[in-house]
Amino acid sequence: MASTAFELKGKTVFVAGHRGMVGAALMRRLAGEQAELLTVPRSELDLRDQAAVNAWFAAKRPQAVFLAAAKVGGIVANNALRAEFLHDNLAISSNVIQAAHANGCEKLMFFGSSCIYPRLAPQPLREDSILTGPLEPTNEPYAIAKIAGIKMAEAYRSQYGADFISVMPTNLYGPGDNYHPEYSHVVAALIRRFHEAKISGGRKVVVWGTGTPRREFLYVDDLADACIHLMKTYSSPDLVNIGTGEDISIADFALMVAAAVGFRGEISFDTSRPDGTPRKLLDVRRLSGLGWRATTSLNDGIQLAYRAYRAASDGRHQTDSLVPG
Ligand SMILES: NC(=O)c1ccc[n+]([C@@H]2O[C@H](COP(=O)([O-])OP(=O)(O)OC[C@H]3O[C@@H](n4cnc5c(N)ncnc54)[C@H](OP(=O)(O)O)[C@@H]3O)[C@@H](O)[C@H]2O)c1
C-alpha cells in the first residue's frame, strides 16, 4: 500500500461542508495542525454551482481539500428524495474535484460511505467488493453518486497524477448529528426518541424495523482523527474503510441508548418500517495496517453524543424563547 508524507502544517486547507457533522469534527481536529483553514458557507457558495465553484477555487487555491460536503440523510430521506440525492451529490463531487485539480490542489480526500458496497457483499465489507453486485435499493441513488465520486478521484490520479484519495466511513454519530424526526440516521433518531419519552414521561418508545439488522457505529471525532492520519500518510487509488470493525444489533444498540439517556420504559419494534441492509460491518484491516484504530468505546461515544444533543437542544430552547412573539 503506497504511503507518502504530506504536511498539513503551513498549508491552506479547505474543509467543504464545515458546518456538517463530519466537517465540524475535521475543523476541531485540524485546529491543532497549524494549517490555514478555509471555509465558506453554503449561502455564499453552493457547491452544485459549477461556475461559482471554479471561481472560488481560482481565488483561494487551497493546497489541501477535505470534500465532506454532501446531501446526506437516513433511510427515509434517501428513498424519498432519490433525484436530489443523485443530482446534488454528483454535482458537488464533480465540481469540487475538477476545480481542485484545475487550481493546483496538492491533496484531496473524498468521502464515500459504506453504502457504496453491494447489499449482499460478504461481511465484513472489504474495499475490493465495490462494484461486485447490486446495491441496496433504498439508497441506490446516493451510492451511485458516491461511487462516481470515488471513480473521479481515481481517474484524476491515474490520468494526471493527482494525489486524491477516498475514504469510506461507517455509520457515524456524535456532536452536530441531524436530529430531524423523519430524516435522521439511527443513532440521532434513537437519542431523540428516548430523550423525548423520558422528558414527557412516555412509557414506550418505538424503534423502526425488526431490531435484527446489525450495524457498526463510529464516533465522529475518531473519524476526523483517522482522516488526518490518512491525509498525512496515505497516497493510493485504493479506498480505505474507516470503522471500528465491530457491529451490534439495532435491538441491543437501542438498549444501550436507552440506558445512556435514562429511559426505563418499554421498547417496541415497528416492523412495517424498512430494515435496510441486513448487516453492515466494515473490514478495517487495511486501516489498522496503516497504523490507526478507533479509541472511543460505543458506551463512551453514546454518552458524549447525548451530552452534545442536550447542549444543542438547550441552546435551541433558549433561542426559541428569545424569538419575539
Ligand atoms: N453521517 C454519516 O453517518 C456518514 C457516514 C458515512 C459517510 N459520510 C459522508 O461524510 C460526508 C459528510 O457527512 P455529514 O454526516 O457531515 O453530513 P451533514 O452533517 O449533512 O453535512 C453536510 C455538509 O455539506 C454541506 N452541503 C450540502 N449540500 C451543499 C451544497 N449544495 N453546497 C454547499 N454545501 C453543501 C452542508 O451545508 P449546510 O450546513 O448548509 O447544510 C453541510 O455542511 C458526506 O460525504 C457523507 O456521505 C457520512
Coordinates of C-alpha atoms and ligand atoms in Angstrom, one line a residue:
M1 CA 0.0 0.0 0.0
A2 CA 1.6 3.3 -1.1
S3 CA 2.3 5.8 1.5
T4 CA 3.8 9.3 1.4
A5 CA 4.3 12.0 3.9
F6 CA 2.1 15.0 3.3
E7 CA 2.5 18.1 5.6
L8 CA -0.7 20.0 6.7
K9 CA 1.4 22.5 8.7
G10 CA 1.5 25.9 6.9
K11 CA -0.9 24.7 4.1
T12 CA -4.2 26.3 3.1
V13 CA -6.8 23.6 3.8
F14 CA -10.4 23.8 2.6
V15 CA -13.0 21.9 4.6
A16 CA -16.0 21.6 2.3
G17 CA -19.1 21.1 4.4
H18 CA -17.5 22.6 7.6
R19 CA -20.9 23.0 9.3
G20 CA -21.8 19.4 8.9
M21 CA -21.2 16.7 11.4
V22 CA -18.0 15.4 9.7
G23 CA -16.8 18.9 8.6
A24 CA -17.1 20.3 12.1
A25 CA -15.2 17.3 13.6
L26 CA -12.5 17.9 11.0
M27 CA -12.3 21.6 11.9
R28 CA -11.9 20.6 15.6
R29 CA -9.2 18.1 14.8
L30 CA -7.4 20.4 12.3
A31 CA -7.3 23.2 14.8
G32 CA -4.1 21.7 16.2
E33 CA -2.3 21.3 12.8
Q34 CA -1.1 24.8 12.3
A35 CA -2.8 24.9 8.9
E36 CA -4.7 27.9 7.5
L37 CA -8.3 26.6 7.4
L38 CA -10.6 27.8 4.6
T39 CA -14.3 27.6 4.8
V40 CA -17.3 29.0 3.0
P41 CA -21.0 28.8 4.0
R42 CA -23.4 27.3 1.5
S43 CA -25.2 30.7 1.4
E44 CA -22.1 32.1 -0.2
L45 CA -21.1 29.1 -2.3
D46 CA -23.5 26.4 -3.4
L47 CA -21.2 23.6 -4.4
R48 CA -23.7 22.4 -7.0
D49 CA -22.9 25.6 -9.0
Q50 CA -20.0 24.8 -11.3
A51 CA -19.1 28.3 -12.3
A52 CA -19.2 29.6 -8.7
V53 CA -17.1 26.6 -7.5
N54 CA -14.5 27.3 -10.2
A55 CA -14.4 31.0 -9.4
W56 CA -14.0 30.3 -5.6
F57 CA -11.1 27.8 -6.2
A58 CA -9.4 30.1 -8.6
A59 CA -9.5 32.9 -6.0
K60 CA -8.5 30.8 -2.9
R61 CA -6.3 28.0 -4.5
P62 CA -6.5 25.6 -1.5
Q63 CA -3.5 23.3 -1.2
A64 CA -5.5 20.5 0.5
V65 CA -9.2 19.8 0.4
F66 CA -11.5 17.6 2.6
L67 CA -14.6 17.0 0.5
A68 CA -17.0 16.5 3.3
A69 CA -20.0 18.4 1.7
A70 CA -22.8 16.2 0.5
K71 CA -26.5 15.7 0.6
V72 CA -26.8 13.2 3.5
G73 CA -29.7 11.6 5.3
G74 CA -31.2 8.4 6.8
I75 CA -33.1 5.7 5.0
V76 CA -36.4 7.7 4.6
A77 CA -34.7 10.7 3.1
N78 CA -32.5 8.6 0.8
N79 CA -35.5 6.7 -0.5
A80 CA -37.9 9.7 -0.8
L81 CA -35.5 12.3 -2.3
R82 CA -33.9 10.0 -4.9
A83 CA -33.5 12.6 -7.6
E84 CA -31.9 15.1 -5.3
F85 CA -29.6 12.6 -3.6
L86 CA -28.3 11.6 -7.1
H87 CA -28.1 15.0 -8.6
D88 CA -26.7 17.0 -5.7
N89 CA -24.0 14.5 -4.8
L90 CA -22.9 14.1 -8.4
A91 CA -22.7 17.8 -8.9
I92 CA -20.8 18.5 -5.6
S93 CA -18.2 15.8 -6.3
S94 CA -17.7 16.6 -9.9
N95 CA -17.4 20.4 -9.4
V96 CA -15.1 20.2 -6.4
I97 CA -12.8 17.5 -7.7
Q98 CA -12.4 19.2 -11.1
A99 CA -11.9 22.7 -9.6
A100 CA -9.3 21.3 -7.1
H101 CA -7.4 19.7 -9.9
A102 CA -7.5 22.8 -12.1
N103 CA -6.3 25.1 -9.4
G104 CA -3.2 23.3 -8.1
C105 CA -4.7 21.4 -5.1
E106 CA -1.9 19.1 -3.8
K107 CA -4.1 16.6 -1.9
L108 CA -7.8 15.9 -1.7
M109 CA -9.8 13.5 0.4
F110 CA -13.1 12.3 -0.9
F111 CA -15.7 10.9 1.5
G112 CA -17.7 7.9 0.3
S113 CA -19.8 5.8 2.6
S114 CA -20.2 2.1 3.5
C115 CA -23.5 2.1 1.4
I116 CA -21.4 2.0 -1.8
Y117 CA -20.8 -1.7 -1.2
P118 CA -23.3 -4.3 -2.7
R119 CA -26.2 -5.1 -0.5
L120 CA -25.2 -8.8 -0.2
A121 CA -21.4 -8.4 -0.4
P122 CA -19.5 -10.8 2.0
Q123 CA -19.2 -9.4 5.5
P124 CA -17.1 -7.7 6.9
L125 CA -17.1 -5.5 3.8
R126 CA -13.8 -5.4 2.1
E127 CA -12.7 -2.4 0.0
D128 CA -12.4 -4.6 -3.2
S129 CA -16.1 -5.6 -3.0
I130 CA -17.0 -2.2 -4.7
L131 CA -19.0 -2.8 -7.9
T132 CA -19.3 -6.6 -7.5
G133 CA -23.1 -6.7 -7.1
P134 CA -26.4 -4.9 -6.9
L135 CA -26.8 -2.1 -4.3
E136 CA -29.3 -1.7 -1.5
P137 CA -32.3 -0.2 -3.5
T138 CA -33.3 2.3 -0.8
N139 CA -30.1 4.3 -1.1
E140 CA -29.0 3.4 -4.6
P141 CA -29.0 7.0 -5.9
Y142 CA -26.8 8.2 -3.1
A143 CA -24.5 5.2 -3.5
I144 CA -24.2 5.7 -7.3
A145 CA -23.3 9.3 -6.8
K146 CA -20.6 8.3 -4.2
I147 CA -19.2 5.6 -6.5
A148 CA -18.9 8.2 -9.3
G149 CA -17.0 10.5 -6.8
I150 CA -14.6 7.7 -6.0
K151 CA -14.1 6.9 -9.6
M152 CA -13.5 10.6 -10.4
A153 CA -10.8 10.9 -7.7
E154 CA -9.2 7.7 -9.1
A155 CA -9.4 9.0 -12.7
Y156 CA -7.7 12.3 -11.8
R157 CA -5.0 10.3 -10.1
S158 CA -4.4 7.9 -13.0
Q159 CA -4.7 10.5 -15.8
Y160 CA -3.0 13.5 -14.1
G161 CA -1.1 12.0 -11.1
A162 CA -3.3 14.0 -8.7
D163 CA -2.9 12.9 -5.1
F164 CA -6.6 12.3 -4.5
I165 CA -7.7 9.7 -2.0
S166 CA -11.1 8.2 -1.0
V167 CA -12.2 7.0 2.4
M168 CA -15.4 5.0 3.3
P169 CA -16.6 5.8 6.8
T170 CA -19.1 3.5 8.5
N171 CA -22.2 4.9 10.3
L172 CA -21.2 8.0 12.2
Y173 CA -22.6 9.7 15.3
G174 CA -21.7 12.5 17.7
P175 CA -21.9 16.3 18.0
G176 CA -23.6 18.0 15.1
D177 CA -25.7 15.0 14.1
N178 CA -29.0 15.6 12.3
Y179 CA -31.9 15.1 14.7
H180 CA -34.7 15.6 12.2
P181 CA -37.7 13.4 13.3
E182 CA -38.1 11.7 9.8
Y183 CA -34.8 12.3 8.1
S184 CA -32.1 11.4 10.7
H185 CA -29.8 8.4 11.0
V186 CA -30.5 5.7 13.5
V187 CA -28.3 7.0 16.4
A188 CA -29.7 10.5 16.4
A189 CA -33.2 9.2 15.9
L190 CA -32.9 6.9 19.0
I191 CA -31.3 9.6 21.2
R192 CA -34.1 12.0 20.3
R193 CA -36.9 9.5 20.8
F194 CA -35.6 8.1 24.1
H195 CA -34.9 11.6 25.4
E196 CA -38.3 13.0 24.5
A197 CA -40.0 9.9 26.0
K198 CA -38.0 10.4 29.2
I199 CA -38.9 14.1 29.5
S200 CA -42.6 13.7 28.7
G201 CA -43.0 10.6 30.9
G202 CA -43.7 8.4 27.9
R203 CA -43.8 4.7 28.8
K204 CA -43.0 3.2 25.3
V205 CA -40.5 4.0 22.5
V206 CA -41.0 2.6 19.1
V207 CA -37.8 1.6 17.1
W208 CA -38.1 1.3 13.4
G209 CA -37.7 -2.1 11.8
T210 CA -37.3 -5.5 13.4
G211 CA -34.2 -4.7 15.5
T212 CA -32.3 -7.6 14.0
P213 CA -30.1 -5.7 11.4
R214 CA -26.5 -5.3 12.6
R215 CA -24.7 -2.0 12.3
E216 CA -21.3 -0.6 13.1
F217 CA -21.0 2.9 14.6
L218 CA -18.0 5.2 14.8
Y219 CA -17.8 8.4 16.9
V220 CA -17.2 11.3 14.6
D221 CA -14.1 12.7 16.4
D222 CA -12.5 9.3 15.9
L223 CA -13.3 9.6 12.2
A224 CA -11.7 13.0 12.0
D225 CA -8.6 11.7 13.6
A226 CA -8.4 8.8 11.1
C227 CA -8.8 11.2 8.2
I228 CA -6.0 13.5 9.4
H229 CA -3.8 10.4 9.8
L230 CA -4.6 9.2 6.3
M231 CA -4.3 12.7 4.7
K232 CA -0.7 12.9 6.1
T233 CA 0.4 9.4 5.4
Y234 CA -1.7 7.7 2.7
S235 CA -1.5 8.0 -1.1
S236 CA -3.1 5.3 -3.3
P237 CA -6.1 4.8 -5.6
D238 CA -7.3 2.1 -3.2
L239 CA -10.2 3.0 -0.9
V240 CA -9.8 2.9 2.9
N241 CA -12.7 1.8 5.1
I242 CA -12.9 3.7 8.4
G243 CA -14.8 2.0 11.2
T244 CA -14.3 0.2 14.5
G245 CA -14.5 -3.4 13.0
E246 CA -17.3 -4.3 15.4
D247 CA -21.1 -4.3 14.9
I248 CA -24.2 -4.6 17.2
S249 CA -27.8 -5.4 16.5
I250 CA -30.2 -2.4 16.4
A251 CA -32.1 -4.0 19.3
D252 CA -29.0 -4.2 21.6
F253 CA -28.0 -0.8 20.4
A254 CA -31.4 0.7 21.4
L255 CA -31.0 -0.8 24.9
M256 CA -27.6 1.0 25.2
V257 CA -29.0 4.3 24.1
A258 CA -32.0 3.9 26.4
A259 CA -29.6 3.3 29.3
A260 CA -27.4 6.3 28.4
V261 CA -30.4 8.6 28.2
G262 CA -32.0 7.2 31.4
F263 CA -35.2 5.9 29.7
R264 CA -36.7 3.0 31.7
G265 CA -39.9 2.2 29.7
E266 CA -40.7 -0.3 27.1
I267 CA -39.0 -0.6 23.7
S268 CA -41.1 -2.0 20.8
F269 CA -40.3 -2.5 17.1
D270 CA -42.3 -1.2 14.2
T271 CA -41.8 -4.0 11.6
S272 CA -43.7 -2.0 8.9
R273 CA -40.7 0.2 8.6
P274 CA -37.8 -0.9 6.3
D275 CA -34.8 -2.6 7.8
G276 CA -32.3 -1.7 5.1
T277 CA -29.2 -3.9 4.6
P278 CA -29.2 -6.9 7.0
R279 CA -25.7 -6.4 8.1
K280 CA -23.1 -3.6 7.6
L281 CA -19.7 -4.1 9.1
L282 CA -16.5 -2.8 7.5
D283 CA -13.4 -4.8 7.2
V284 CA -10.9 -2.4 8.8
R285 CA -7.7 -4.4 8.3
R286 CA -6.3 -2.0 5.7
L287 CA -6.8 0.9 8.1
S288 CA -5.2 -0.9 11.0
G289 CA -2.3 -1.9 8.8
L290 CA -1.8 1.8 8.2
G291 CA -1.4 2.4 11.9
W292 CA -4.8 3.7 13.1
R293 CA -7.6 2.3 15.3
A294 CA -10.7 3.8 16.9
T295 CA -10.3 4.8 20.6
T296 CA -13.8 5.9 21.7
S297 CA -15.9 3.0 23.0
L298 CA -19.5 2.8 22.0
N299 CA -20.7 3.4 25.5
D300 CA -18.5 6.5 25.9
G301 CA -19.4 7.7 22.5
I302 CA -23.2 7.5 23.2
Q303 CA -22.7 9.4 26.4
L304 CA -20.7 12.1 24.6
A305 CA -23.3 12.3 21.8
Y306 CA -26.2 12.5 24.3
R307 CA -24.4 15.3 26.1
A308 CA -23.9 17.2 22.8
Y309 CA -27.6 16.6 21.9
R310 CA -28.8 18.1 25.3
A311 CA -26.4 21.1 24.9
A312 CA -27.7 21.7 21.4
S313 CA -31.4 21.4 22.4
D314 CA -30.9 23.7 25.5
G315 CA -29.4 26.2 23.0
R316 CA -32.4 25.8 20.7
H317 CA -34.9 26.3 23.5
Q318 CA -33.1 29.4 24.7
T319 CA -33.1 30.8 21.2
D320 CA -36.8 29.9 20.8
S321 CA -37.6 31.9 23.9
L322 CA -35.8 34.9 22.5
V323 CA -37.9 35.0 19.4
P324 CA -40.3 37.9 19.7
G325 CA -43.9 36.8 19.9
Ligands
LIG1 N1 -23.1 10.8 8.7 C1 -22.7 9.6 8.4 O1 -23.1 8.6 9.1 C2 -21.8 9.3 7.3 C3 -21.3 8.0 7.1 C4 -20.5 7.8 6.0 C5 -20.1 8.8 5.2 N2 -20.5 10.0 5.4 C6 -20.0 11.1 4.5 O2 -19.4 12.1 5.2 C7 -19.7 13.4 4.5 C8 -20.3 14.4 5.4 O3 -21.4 13.9 6.1 P1 -22.1 14.6 7.3 O4 -22.7 13.5 8.1 O5 -21.2 15.5 7.9 O6 -23.3 15.3 6.6 P2 -24.0 16.7 7.1 O7 -23.9 16.8 8.6 O8 -25.4 16.7 6.5 O9 -23.1 17.8 6.5 C9 -23.1 18.0 5.1 C10 -22.5 19.4 4.8 O10 -22.5 19.5 3.4 C11 -23.0 20.8 3.1 N3 -23.7 20.9 1.9 C12 -24.6 20.1 1.4 N4 -25.0 20.5 0.2 C13 -24.3 21.6 -0.1 C14 -24.2 22.4 -1.2 N5 -25.0 22.3 -2.3 N6 -23.3 23.5 -1.2 C15 -22.5 23.6 -0.2 N7 -22.5 22.9 0.9 C16 -23.4 21.8 0.9 C17 -24.0 21.1 4.3 O11 -24.2 22.5 4.3 P3 -25.3 23.2 5.3 O12 -24.6 23.2 6.6 O13 -25.5 24.5 4.7 O14 -26.5 22.3 5.2 C18 -23.2 20.5 5.4 O15 -22.3 21.4 6.0 C19 -20.6 13.0 3.3 O16 -19.9 12.9 2.2 C20 -21.2 11.7 3.7 O17 -21.5 10.9 2.6 C21 -21.3 10.4 6.5

